[in-house]
Every structure is written in C-alpha cells, then in structure tokens.
PDB file of C-alpha atoms in Angstrom:
ATOM      1  CA  ASN A 220      -0.319 -22.698  -2.145  1.00 64.00           C
ATOM      2  CA  ASN A 221      -1.562 -23.615  -5.667  1.00 70.00           C
ATOM      3  CA  PHE A 222      -4.483 -21.007  -5.732  1.00 67.00           C
ATOM      4  CA  LYS A 223      -7.382 -20.785  -7.751  1.00 74.00           C
ATOM      5  CA  TYR A 224      -7.894 -17.457  -8.598  1.00 82.00           C
ATOM      6  CA  LYS A 225      -9.676 -15.297 -11.384  1.00 88.00           C
ATOM      7  CA  GLN A 226      -7.112 -13.280 -13.420  1.00 94.00           C
ATOM      8  CA  GLN A 227      -8.005  -9.735 -12.932  1.00 96.00           C
ATOM      9  CA  THR A 228      -8.936  -7.498 -15.471  1.00 96.00           C
ATOM     10  CA  VAL A 229     -10.051  -4.322 -13.274  1.00 97.00           C
ATOM     11  CA  ILE A 230      -6.357  -2.700 -13.084  1.00 98.00           C
ATOM     12  CA  LYS A 231      -3.629  -2.345 -15.996  1.00 97.00           C
ATOM     13  CA  LYS A 232       0.259  -2.885 -14.768  1.00 97.00           C
ATOM     14  CA  PRO A 233       1.788  -1.358 -13.119  1.00 98.00           C
ATOM     15  CA  TYR A 234       0.440  -0.074  -9.751  1.00 98.00           C
ATOM     16  CA  ALA A 235       1.265  -0.711  -6.167  1.00 98.00           C
ATOM     17  CA  LEU A 236      -1.813  -2.310  -3.794  1.00 98.00           C
ATOM     18  CA  VAL A 237      -2.527  -0.754  -0.383  1.00 97.00           C
ATOM     19  CA  TYR A 238      -5.205  -2.790   2.337  1.00 94.00           C
ATOM     20  CA  ILE A 239      -5.077  -1.210   5.108  1.00 91.00           C
ATOM     21  CA  GLN A 240      -7.449  -0.654   8.259  1.00 87.00           C
ATOM     22  CA  PRO A 241      -8.275   3.117   9.378  1.00 89.00           C
ATOM     23  CA  SER A 242      -7.837   4.644  12.784  1.00 74.00           C
ATOM     24  CA  PRO A 243      -8.849   3.852  15.683  1.00 68.00           C
ATOM     25  CA  ALA A 244      -9.686   0.291  15.219  1.00 60.00           C
ATOM     26  CA  TRP A 245      -6.465  -0.722  13.947  1.00 53.00           C
ATOM     27  CA  GLY A 246      -3.921   1.526  15.690  1.00 56.00           C
ATOM     28  CA  VAL A 247      -3.716   4.738  16.084  1.00 55.00           C
ATOM     29  CA  HIS A 248      -1.074   5.866  12.652  1.00 79.00           C
ATOM     30  CA  SER A 249      -3.216   4.444   9.904  1.00 87.00           C
ATOM     31  CA  LYS A 250      -2.695   7.784   8.265  1.00 91.00           C
ATOM     32  CA  TYR A 251       0.832   7.671   8.482  1.00 88.00           C
ATOM     33  CA  CYS A 252       1.359   4.331   7.521  1.00 87.00           C
ATOM     34  CA  PHE A 253       0.322   5.424   4.547  1.00 93.00           C
ATOM     35  CA  MET A 254       1.867   8.426   3.604  1.00 94.00           C
ATOM     36  CA  ALA A 255       5.028   6.519   4.851  1.00 90.00           C
ATOM     37  CA  TYR A 256       4.216   3.920   2.336  1.00 93.00           C
ATOM     38  CA  LEU A 257       3.644   6.414  -0.483  1.00 95.00           C
ATOM     39  CA  GLU A 258       6.895   7.737   0.220  1.00 94.00           C
ATOM     40  CA  MET A 259       8.769   4.953  -0.688  1.00 93.00           C
ATOM     41  CA  ILE A 260       6.661   3.592  -3.205  1.00 95.00           C
ATOM     42  CA  CYS A 261       7.285   7.347  -5.074  1.00 96.00           C
ATOM     43  CA  LYS A 262      10.646   7.121  -4.182  1.00 95.00           C
ATOM     44  CA  ASN A 263      11.639   4.051  -5.775  1.00 94.00           C
ATOM     45  CA  TYR A 264       9.300   3.722  -8.449  1.00 97.00           C
ATOM     46  CA  HIS A 265       9.033   7.212 -10.216  1.00 96.00           C
ATOM     47  CA  LYS A 266      12.068   6.589 -12.345  1.00 96.00           C
ATOM     48  CA  LYS A 267      10.867   3.067 -13.704  1.00 97.00           C
ATOM     49  CA  HIS A 268       7.054   3.666 -14.131  1.00 97.00           C
ATOM     50  CA  ARG A 269       6.383   7.444 -15.651  1.00 96.00           C
ATOM     51  CA  ASP A 270       3.046   6.872 -14.695  1.00 97.00           C
ATOM     52  CA  PHE A 271       2.000   5.122 -11.630  1.00 98.00           C
ATOM     53  CA  GLN A 272      -1.221   4.096  -9.739  1.00 98.00           C
ATOM     54  CA  VAL A 273      -1.987   3.005  -6.457  1.00 98.00           C
ATOM     55  CA  VAL A 274      -5.128   1.120  -5.264  1.00 98.00           C
ATOM     56  CA  ILE A 275      -6.304   2.516  -2.114  1.00 98.00           C
ATOM     57  CA  PRO A 276      -8.970   1.464  -0.118  1.00 96.00           C
ATOM     58  CA  ALA A 277     -12.369   3.782   0.347  1.00 94.00           C
ATOM     59  CA  TRP A 278     -11.554   4.793   3.928  1.00 94.00           C
ATOM     60  CA  ILE A 279      -8.323   6.651   2.763  1.00 96.00           C
ATOM     61  CA  TYR A 280     -10.455   8.514  -0.420  1.00 96.00           C
ATOM     62  CA  GLU A 281     -13.015   9.473   2.229  1.00 95.00           C
ATOM     63  CA  THR A 282     -10.340  11.331   4.640  1.00 94.00           C
ATOM     64  CA  LEU A 283      -8.358  12.671   2.019  1.00 95.00           C
ATOM     65  CA  ASP A 284     -12.059  14.431   0.722  1.00 93.00           C
ATOM     66  CA  GLU A 285     -12.714  15.225   4.679  1.00 94.00           C
ATOM     67  CA  ASN A 286      -9.258  16.227   5.794  1.00 94.00           C
ATOM     68  CA  TYR A 287      -7.533  19.253   4.407  1.00 95.00           C
ATOM     69  CA  GLN A 288      -4.220  18.621   6.297  1.00 95.00           C
ATOM     70  CA  PHE A 289      -3.866  14.795   4.611  1.00 95.00           C
ATOM     71  CA  MET A 290      -4.923  16.049   1.121  1.00 96.00           C
ATOM     72  CA  LEU A 291      -2.038  18.940   1.428  1.00 97.00           C
ATOM     73  CA  ASP A 292       0.548  16.213   2.931  1.00 96.00           C
ATOM     74  CA  VAL A 293      -0.324  12.992   0.796  1.00 97.00           C
ATOM     75  CA  LYS A 294      -0.161  15.578  -2.448  1.00 97.00           C
ATOM     76  CA  LYS A 295       3.511  17.222  -0.941  1.00 96.00           C
ATOM     77  CA  ILE A 296       4.731  13.613  -0.877  1.00 96.00           C
ATOM     78  CA  ILE A 297       3.370  12.881  -4.725  1.00 97.00           C
ATOM     79  CA  SER A 298       4.263  15.966  -6.017  1.00 97.00           C
ATOM     80  CA  LYS A 299       8.118  15.333  -4.913  1.00 96.00           C
ATOM     81  CA  TYR A 300       8.338  12.697  -7.642  1.00 97.00           C
ATOM     82  CA  TYR A 301       5.309  12.884 -10.188  1.00 98.00           C
ATOM     83  CA  GLY A 302       4.123  15.829 -12.234  1.00 98.00           C
ATOM     84  CA  THR A 303       0.332  15.409 -11.770  1.00 98.00           C
ATOM     85  CA  VAL A 304      -1.759  13.909  -8.732  1.00 98.00           C
ATOM     86  CA  SER A 305      -5.084  12.875  -9.769  1.00 98.00           C
ATOM     87  CA  ILE A 306      -7.657  10.630  -7.753  1.00 98.00           C
ATOM     88  CA  ILE A 307     -10.523   8.355  -9.034  1.00 98.00           C
ATOM     89  CA  ASN A 308     -13.259   8.130  -6.951  1.00 96.00           C
ATOM     90  CA  LYS A 309     -15.365   5.131  -6.121  1.00 95.00           C
ATOM     91  CA  GLU A 310     -17.865   6.573  -9.125  1.00 96.00           C
ATOM     92  CA  LYS A 311     -14.874   6.591 -11.379  1.00 96.00           C
ATOM     93  CA  GLU A 312     -14.788  10.158 -11.424  1.00 97.00           C
ATOM     94  CA  LYS A 313     -11.212  11.454 -12.011  1.00 97.00           C
ATOM     95  CA  PHE A 314     -10.037  14.819 -10.426  1.00 96.00           C
ATOM     96  CA  VAL A 315      -6.475  15.920 -10.686  1.00 97.00           C
ATOM     97  CA  LEU A 316      -5.107  16.939  -7.306  1.00 96.00           C
ATOM     98  CA  ALA A 317      -1.645  18.220  -7.783  1.00 96.00           C
ATOM     99  CA  GLN A 318       0.283  19.587 -10.703  1.00 96.00           C
ATOM    100  CA  ASN A 319       3.671  20.064 -10.454  1.00 94.00           C
ATOM    101  CA  GLU A 320       5.587  21.865 -13.910  1.00 94.00           C
ATOM    102  CA  LYS A 321       9.098  20.846 -13.059  1.00 94.00           C
ATOM    103  CA  LYS A 322       7.944  16.926 -12.569  1.00 96.00           C
ATOM    104  CA  ASN A 323       7.035  14.681 -15.205  1.00 96.00           C
ATOM    105  CA  GLY A 324       4.312  11.698 -15.501  1.00 97.00           C
ATOM    106  CA  GLU A 325       1.487  11.403 -13.334  1.00 98.00           C
ATOM    107  CA  LEU A 326       0.452   9.106  -9.946  1.00 98.00           C
ATOM    108  CA  ILE A 327      -3.009   8.304  -9.933  1.00 98.00           C
ATOM    109  CA  LEU A 328      -4.649   7.266  -6.282  1.00 98.00           C
ATOM    110  CA  ARG A 329      -7.140   4.397  -7.379  1.00 98.00           C
ATOM    111  CA  ALA A 330     -10.254   4.018  -4.526  1.00 98.00           C
ATOM    112  CA  ASP A 331     -12.502   2.726  -7.185  1.00 98.00           C
ATOM    113  CA  ILE A 332     -10.823  -0.630  -7.166  1.00 98.00           C
ATOM    114  CA  LEU A 333     -11.859  -2.404  -4.164  1.00 97.00           C
ATOM    115  CA  PRO A 334     -13.229  -4.325  -2.183  1.00 95.00           C
ATOM    116  CA  GLN A 335     -13.224  -7.388  -4.507  1.00 95.00           C
ATOM    117  CA  LYS A 336     -13.879 -10.974  -4.127  1.00 93.00           C
ATOM    118  CA  ARG A 337     -10.936 -12.755  -3.143  1.00 89.00           C
ATOM    119  CA  GLU A 338     -10.143 -14.182  -6.148  1.00 90.00           C
ATOM    120  CA  ILE A 339      -9.853 -11.216  -7.729  1.00 94.00           C
ATOM    121  CA  PHE A 340      -8.052 -10.039  -4.806  1.00 94.00           C
ATOM    122  CA  ILE A 341      -5.411 -12.283  -4.902  1.00 93.00           C
ATOM    123  CA  SER A 342      -4.854 -11.832  -8.563  1.00 94.00           C
ATOM    124  CA  LEU A 343      -4.825  -8.168  -7.848  1.00 96.00           C
ATOM    125  CA  MET A 344      -1.522  -8.891  -5.246  1.00 95.00           C
ATOM    126  CA  LYS A 345       0.307 -10.958  -7.254  1.00 94.00           C
ATOM    127  CA  ASP A 346      -0.110  -8.151 -10.428  1.00 96.00           C
ATOM    128  CA  SER A 347       0.951  -5.116  -8.364  1.00 97.00           C
ATOM    129  CA  VAL A 348       4.449  -4.035  -8.022  1.00 97.00           C
ATOM    130  CA  ARG A 349       6.418  -5.801  -4.692  1.00 92.00           C
ATOM    131  CA  ASP A 350       6.308  -3.744  -2.569  1.00 92.00           C
ATOM    132  CA  ILE A 351       3.128  -4.533  -1.126  1.00 92.00           C
ATOM    133  CA  LEU A 352       0.711  -2.714   2.044  1.00 92.00           C
ATOM    134  CA  VAL A 353      -1.466  -5.006   3.801  1.00 89.00           C
ATOM    135  CA  THR A 354      -3.202  -5.679   7.159  1.00 84.00           C
ATOM    136  CA  GLY A 355      -4.805  -8.633   9.103  1.00 78.00           C
ATOM    137  CA  ASP A 356      -3.942 -12.178   9.482  1.00 78.00           C
ATOM    138  CA  GLN A 357      -5.694 -13.319   6.009  1.00 83.00           C
ATOM    139  CA  SER A 358      -4.459 -10.936   3.512  1.00 84.00           C
ATOM    140  CA  LEU A 359      -0.791 -11.439   5.088  1.00 81.00           C
ATOM    141  CA  THR A 360      -0.869 -15.337   4.844  1.00 82.00           C
ATOM    142  CA  ASP A 361      -2.232 -14.889   1.434  1.00 86.00           C
ATOM    143  CA  ILE A 362       0.492 -13.044  -0.243  1.00 83.00           C
ATOM    144  CA  ILE A 363       3.320 -15.395   1.987  1.00 81.00           C
ATOM    145  CA  SER A 364       1.345 -18.224   0.286  1.00 84.00           C
ATOM    146  CA  CYS A 365       0.907 -17.141  -3.086  1.00 85.00           C
ATOM    147  CA  CYS A 366       3.819 -14.370  -4.045  1.00 83.00           C
ATOM    148  CA  LYS A 367       6.664 -15.412  -2.700  1.00 77.00           C
ATOM    149  CA  TYR A 368       8.950 -12.728  -4.355  1.00 81.00           C
ATOM    150  CA  LYS A 369       6.634 -10.077  -2.697  1.00 85.00           C
ATOM    151  CA  ARG A 370       8.328  -6.917  -0.176  1.00 84.00           C
ATOM    152  CA  VAL A 371       5.378  -7.393   2.322  1.00 82.00           C
ATOM    153  CA  TRP A 372       4.835  -3.915   4.290  1.00 83.00           C
ATOM    154  CA  TYR A 373       2.629  -4.806   7.120  1.00 77.00           C
ATOM    155  CA  GLN A 374       0.251  -2.467   9.272  1.00 77.00           C
ATOM    156  CA  ILE A 375       1.344  -3.799  12.319  1.00 70.00           C
ATOM    157  CA  ALA A 376      -1.395  -3.279  15.359  1.00 68.00           C
ATOM    158  CA  PRO A 377      -0.392  -3.502  19.287  1.00 66.00           C
ATOM    159  CA  TRP A 378      -2.216  -6.592  19.921  1.00 68.00           C
ATOM    160  CA  LYS A 379       0.006  -8.451  16.820  1.00 69.00           C
ATOM    161  CA  LYS A 380       3.365  -7.960  18.167  1.00 69.00           C
ATOM    162  CA  GLY A 381       3.431 -11.755  19.031  1.00 74.00           C
ATOM    163  CA  LEU A 382       2.593 -12.327  15.374  1.00 72.00           C
ATOM    164  CA  ALA A 383       5.653 -10.921  14.014  1.00 65.00           C
ATOM    165  CA  GLU A 384       7.787 -12.618  16.988  1.00 69.00           C
ATOM    166  CA  ASN A 385       7.006 -16.096  16.207  1.00 72.00           C
ATOM    167  CA  LEU A 386       7.142 -14.754  11.899  1.00 65.00           C
ATOM    168  CA  HIS A 387      10.791 -14.292  12.725  1.00 64.00           C
ATOM    169  CA  THR A 388      11.234 -17.736  14.695  1.00 72.00           C
ATOM    170  CA  HIS A 389       9.497 -20.235  12.180  1.00 65.00           C
ATOM    171  CA  LEU A 390      10.688 -18.132   9.208  1.00 58.00           C
ATOM    172  CA  PRO A 391      14.141 -17.842   7.445  1.00 52.00           C
ATOM    173  CA  ASN A 392      14.259 -14.052   6.990  1.00 52.00           C
ATOM    174  CA  LYS A 393      16.111 -11.384   8.944  1.00 56.00           C
ATOM    175  CA  TYR A 394      13.852  -8.747   8.504  1.00 54.00           C
ATOM    176  CA  TYR A 395      11.244 -10.128  10.310  1.00 54.00           C
ATOM    177  CA  ARG A 396      13.069  -9.760  13.771  1.00 53.00           C
ATOM    178  CA  THR A 397      12.497  -5.983  14.110  1.00 53.00           C
ATOM    179  CA  TYR A 398      10.014  -2.934  13.698  1.00 50.00           C
ATOM    180  CA  LYS A 399      10.402  -0.754  11.162  1.00 49.00           C
ATOM    181  CA  THR A 400       8.452   2.051   9.166  1.00 41.00           C
ATOM    182  CA  SER A 401       8.724   2.353   5.324  1.00 38.00           C
ATOM    183  CA  CYS A 402      10.599   5.916   5.328  1.00 37.00           C
ATOM    184  CA  GLY A 403      12.222   5.252   8.570  1.00 36.00           C
ATOM    185  CA  THR A 404      10.610   8.540  10.195  1.00 35.00           C
ATOM    186  CA  LEU A 405       7.528   7.313  12.152  1.00 33.00           C
ATOM    187  CA  LYS A 406       8.772   5.977  16.110  1.00 35.00           C
ATOM    188  CA  SER A 407       5.691   4.046  16.752  1.00 34.00           C
ATOM    189  CA  ILE A 408       5.810  -0.213  16.552  1.00 33.00           C
ATOM    190  CA  ASP A 409       1.930   0.161  15.820  1.00 36.00           C
ATOM    191  CA  THR A 410       2.382   1.882  12.594  1.00 41.00           C
ATOM    192  CA  CYS A 411       3.893  -0.446   9.858  1.00 50.00           C
ATOM    193  CA  LEU A 412       5.984  -3.684  10.419  1.00 48.00           C
ATOM    194  CA  LEU A 413       8.220  -4.276   7.531  1.00 47.00           C
ATOM    195  CA  TYR A 414       8.256  -8.177   5.809  1.00 41.00           C
ATOM    196  CA  THR A 415      10.118  -9.442   3.400  1.00 38.00           C
ATOM    197  CA  SER A 416       9.723 -11.934   1.810  1.00 36.00           C
ATOM    198  CA  PRO A 417      11.802 -15.212   2.699  1.00 35.00           C
TER     199      PRO A 417
END
C-alpha cells in the first residue's frame, strides 16, 4: 500500500520496536515473548550498534517496576551484551538499571514513545531495525503492507492459529508454516510466532 504517514521525529535510529499486549488478556506468555525477542535483538545487533534502544509499551515498564524477578531477568539478558542497561519512563526520566564493566555500549528501554497516532506509528515501524515484534491484526497488516523488508516476530494468541495457517497457505513464505520463538527456548504456541516478510 502507498501509506500516507508523517515522518517520526520522536526517536533517533537505531532502535527496535516492541508492540505487544500483556497477559492474561493476550495469552499467558507476554513477558517470556518479550524476553525471547530481547535476547535475539541483543545477540544480533550488539556488534553492529554499540548504543541501541528498544521501544516498549507502557505495560512492560510497569511490569519491570512491579515484578523484581522480571527486572532481574531483563537486566541479565541485556548485560550479556551491553555495558549499561537504562530505561526512560513515561515522564522521560532516565534511570540506569545495571552496569557491566566488561562490556561496552548502552541499551536503553524506551517507555516514553508509545502510544502514537497511526501515521507516526507506521513511521516508527519503518524506521526501526529489520526485526520487529508486534501483535494484533492491524499491526500485522500494516507491517506486511508498508514494510516488506521487515522480519516480523508476532505475539500469537491461541485464537490466532488460523491466521498463521492461512498466511502460510496464501503467502509465499516458508517460515509461516511453523510456530517458533525468537530464541528457541519457549515451548508454547501462544508465545511468539516467527514471520519473515515475503
């Protein structure tokens, strides 16, 4: 589609974009889906981008703030690849969560970017790195329509299995035929589904 969108100016490249829903409304593995994606992003991009950002929805920030174990798990993942782990909250206040003197660079979790109007959101999707994590029909169809070069990681819900099967049937993409998670450590089909652009 020839999307009309306004070029975003809210964040500088490079960054990854996460737009998924919390549990229990959207499956039971939202936190694990995010962590698996985060592990993959760090592993694949830390050598290319010494300083990197990940745009996250507000619920991830709130869960990090409320769930100590989730915070520890996220810091452990990022600290394997980056020297500094930081977060910017909705009020645009920056906090350092962890430091690893053996590593270089900084990864910043950005909870101050979303939500945005649709035309800005599409621009955020277009400007993000190739690997993107989304959920929902609208986000998925926007990605397929506007950003054919993206490698889409999709937070699947149990009632979306038919969607995945039909994408495999109708689109020329071998990766649509199976359920996979971003780092291969999660077992449930309602966690993340790997899509790769046709």
